[in-house]
Amino acid sequence: EVQLVESGGGLVQPGGSLRLSCAASGFPAGTYDMNWVRQAPGKGPEWVCSIHKDDGTSDCADSVKGRFTISRDNAKSTLTLQMNSLRADDTAVYYCTKDLVVNGYFAGMDYWGQGTQVTVSS
């Protein structure tokens, strides 16, 4: 079955950096768009970044644009989120997710990892 396992979270100071990784299995690499989603304490899920299944194009939310970079290595079935210039409001559980597409339309994210905690604090 599909499995998504995040790693790399931790405690960092404001202005610091972290690199999150997601190991994917259970489906062929490069067949689905992938995402990072986060959920801060007391808030609902927030989309962070997405990357296309095969052409490498990506996009991120305005709140992280210019600071975060999403990438994937289909040969290794991994998804990465490089986070720089971290701020306190980046504190959240970060999830790796897989897109569900129905008849060419985005229909949600059908698989989520267990999440990895990122805490930005001095």
mmCIF file of C-alpha atoms in Angstrom:
data_model
loop_
_atom_site.group_PDB
_atom_site.id
_atom_site.type_symbol
_atom_site.label_atom_id
_atom_site.label_comp_id
_atom_site.label_asym_id
_atom_site.label_seq_id
_atom_site.Cartn_x
_atom_site.Cartn_y
_atom_site.Cartn_z
ATOM 1 C CA GLU A 1 0.000 0.000 0.000
ATOM 2 C CA VAL A 2 0.966 3.638 -0.334
ATOM 3 C CA GLN A 3 3.230 4.887 2.420
ATOM 4 C CA LEU A 4 4.589 8.385 3.016
ATOM 5 C CA VAL A 5 7.104 8.821 5.819
ATOM 6 C CA GLU A 6 8.358 12.288 6.763
ATOM 7 C CA SER A 7 11.578 13.019 8.600
ATOM 8 C CA GLY A 8 13.892 15.922 9.385
ATOM 9 C CA GLY A 9 11.807 18.012 11.738
ATOM 10 C CA GLY A 10 13.145 19.485 14.931
ATOM 11 C CA LEU A 11 13.741 22.605 16.987
ATOM 12 C CA VAL A 12 15.523 25.505 15.306
ATOM 13 C CA GLN A 13 16.107 29.174 16.076
ATOM 14 C CA PRO A 14 14.459 31.931 14.049
ATOM 15 C CA GLY A 15 16.445 32.510 10.880
ATOM 16 C CA GLY A 16 17.658 28.944 10.830
ATOM 17 C CA SER A 17 17.126 26.220 8.270
ATOM 18 C CA LEU A 18 15.749 22.701 8.117
ATOM 19 C CA ARG A 19 15.463 20.142 5.360
ATOM 20 C CA LEU A 20 12.475 17.828 5.495
ATOM 21 C CA SER A 21 12.333 14.571 3.583
ATOM 22 C CA CYS A 22 9.499 12.251 2.613
ATOM 23 C CA ALA A 23 10.094 8.664 1.608
ATOM 24 C CA ALA A 24 7.334 7.394 -0.666
ATOM 25 C CA SER A 25 6.448 3.836 -1.559
ATOM 26 C CA GLY A 26 3.560 1.804 -2.927
ATOM 27 C CA PHE A 27 3.181 3.634 -6.254
ATOM 28 C CA PRO A 28 5.427 4.304 -9.247
ATOM 29 C CA ALA A 29 7.667 7.322 -8.862
ATOM 30 C CA GLY A 30 6.734 10.348 -10.935
ATOM 31 C CA THR A 31 3.077 9.438 -11.411
ATOM 32 C CA TYR A 32 1.420 11.935 -9.078
ATOM 33 C CA ASP A 33 1.850 15.533 -8.052
ATOM 34 C CA MET A 34 3.077 15.825 -4.483
ATOM 35 C CA ASN A 35 2.695 18.425 -1.774
ATOM 36 C CA TRP A 36 3.779 19.654 1.591
ATOM 37 C CA VAL A 37 0.977 20.714 3.919
ATOM 38 C CA ARG A 38 1.356 22.017 7.440
ATOM 39 C CA GLN A 39 -0.873 22.417 10.452
ATOM 40 C CA ALA A 40 0.035 24.901 13.154
ATOM 41 C CA PRO A 41 -1.292 24.638 16.701
ATOM 42 C CA GLY A 42 -4.924 25.710 16.807
ATOM 43 C CA LYS A 43 -5.189 26.067 13.028
ATOM 44 C CA GLY A 44 -6.444 23.984 10.148
ATOM 45 C CA PRO A 45 -4.234 22.491 7.445
ATOM 46 C CA GLU A 46 -2.378 24.996 5.258
ATOM 47 C CA TRP A 47 -0.983 24.203 1.836
ATOM 48 C CA VAL A 48 2.734 24.950 1.671
ATOM 49 C CA CYS A 49 4.177 23.792 -1.680
ATOM 50 C CA SER A 50 3.390 21.490 -4.608
ATOM 51 C CA ILE A 51 5.509 19.933 -7.319
ATOM 52 C CA HIS A 52 4.425 18.429 -10.617
ATOM 53 C CA LYS A 53 4.743 14.709 -11.115
ATOM 54 C CA ASP A 54 7.219 14.805 -13.979
ATOM 55 C CA ASP A 55 8.262 18.203 -15.321
ATOM 56 C CA GLY A 56 9.622 19.561 -12.055
ATOM 57 C CA THR A 57 7.499 22.698 -11.966
ATOM 58 C CA SER A 58 6.538 23.816 -8.511
ATOM 59 C CA ASP A 59 4.696 26.489 -6.597
ATOM 60 C CA CYS A 60 4.463 27.582 -2.985
ATOM 61 C CA ALA A 61 2.173 29.662 -0.848
ATOM 62 C CA ASP A 62 2.947 33.363 -0.574
ATOM 63 C CA SER A 63 3.718 32.938 3.112
ATOM 64 C CA VAL A 64 6.752 30.773 2.316
ATOM 65 C CA LYS A 65 7.655 31.798 -1.238
ATOM 66 C CA GLY A 66 11.301 32.739 -1.493
ATOM 67 C CA ARG A 67 12.140 30.907 1.712
ATOM 68 C CA PHE A 68 11.009 27.325 1.033
ATOM 69 C CA THR A 69 11.875 25.107 -1.921
ATOM 70 C CA ILE A 70 10.158 21.854 -2.821
ATOM 71 C CA SER A 71 11.941 19.209 -4.869
ATOM 72 C CA ARG A 72 11.641 15.539 -5.713
ATOM 73 C CA ASP A 73 13.936 12.737 -6.736
ATOM 74 C CA ASN A 74 11.824 10.189 -8.547
ATOM 75 C CA ALA A 75 14.741 7.781 -8.860
ATOM 76 C CA LYS A 76 14.864 7.606 -5.069
ATOM 77 C CA SER A 77 11.128 8.116 -4.500
ATOM 78 C CA THR A 78 11.761 11.039 -2.175
ATOM 79 C CA LEU A 79 10.216 14.463 -1.711
ATOM 80 C CA THR A 80 12.133 17.268 -0.033
ATOM 81 C CA LEU A 81 11.282 20.625 1.516
ATOM 82 C CA GLN A 82 14.222 22.952 2.082
ATOM 83 C CA MET A 83 13.203 25.600 4.605
ATOM 84 C CA ASN A 84 15.342 28.689 5.080
ATOM 85 C CA SER A 85 14.900 31.889 7.076
ATOM 86 C CA LEU A 86 12.507 30.134 9.404
ATOM 87 C CA ARG A 87 10.138 32.196 11.494
ATOM 88 C CA ALA A 88 8.129 31.439 14.596
ATOM 89 C CA ASP A 89 4.928 31.262 12.558
ATOM 90 C CA ASP A 90 6.420 28.406 10.540
ATOM 91 C CA THR A 91 5.992 26.225 13.618
ATOM 92 C CA ALA A 92 3.708 23.366 12.633
ATOM 93 C CA VAL A 93 3.454 19.690 11.888
ATOM 94 C CA TYR A 94 4.521 19.224 8.280
ATOM 95 C CA TYR A 95 2.907 16.538 6.151
ATOM 96 C CA CYS A 96 3.907 15.006 2.844
ATOM 97 C CA THR A 97 0.834 14.351 0.669
ATOM 98 C CA LYS A 98 -0.085 12.779 -2.658
ATOM 99 C CA ASP A 99 -2.631 14.303 -5.058
ATOM 100 C CA LEU A 100 -5.828 12.581 -6.067
ATOM 101 C CA VAL A 101 -6.873 13.418 -9.641
ATOM 102 C CA VAL A 102 -10.283 12.463 -11.050
ATOM 103 C CA ASN A 103 -11.058 13.094 -14.739
ATOM 104 C CA GLY A 104 -8.238 15.606 -14.947
ATOM 105 C CA TYR A 105 -9.333 17.597 -11.916
ATOM 106 C CA PHE A 106 -7.639 17.897 -8.564
ATOM 107 C CA ALA A 107 -9.885 16.037 -6.157
ATOM 108 C CA GLY A 108 -7.943 16.262 -2.931
ATOM 109 C CA MET A 109 -4.989 14.557 -1.331
ATOM 110 C CA ASP A 110 -5.666 10.904 -0.802
ATOM 111 C CA TYR A 111 -2.587 9.945 1.188
ATOM 112 C CA TRP A 112 -0.815 11.789 3.975
ATOM 113 C CA GLY A 113 2.239 10.887 5.957
ATOM 114 C CA GLN A 114 2.329 10.824 9.738
ATOM 115 C CA GLY A 115 3.868 14.290 9.885
ATOM 116 C CA THR A 116 7.054 15.709 11.342
ATOM 117 C CA GLN A 117 7.144 18.493 13.925
ATOM 118 C CA VAL A 118 8.955 21.732 13.144
ATOM 119 C CA THR A 119 9.369 24.165 16.020
ATOM 120 C CA VAL A 120 10.957 27.568 15.458
ATOM 121 C CA SER A 121 11.829 29.231 18.735
ATOM 122 C CA SER A 122 14.680 30.954 20.512
#
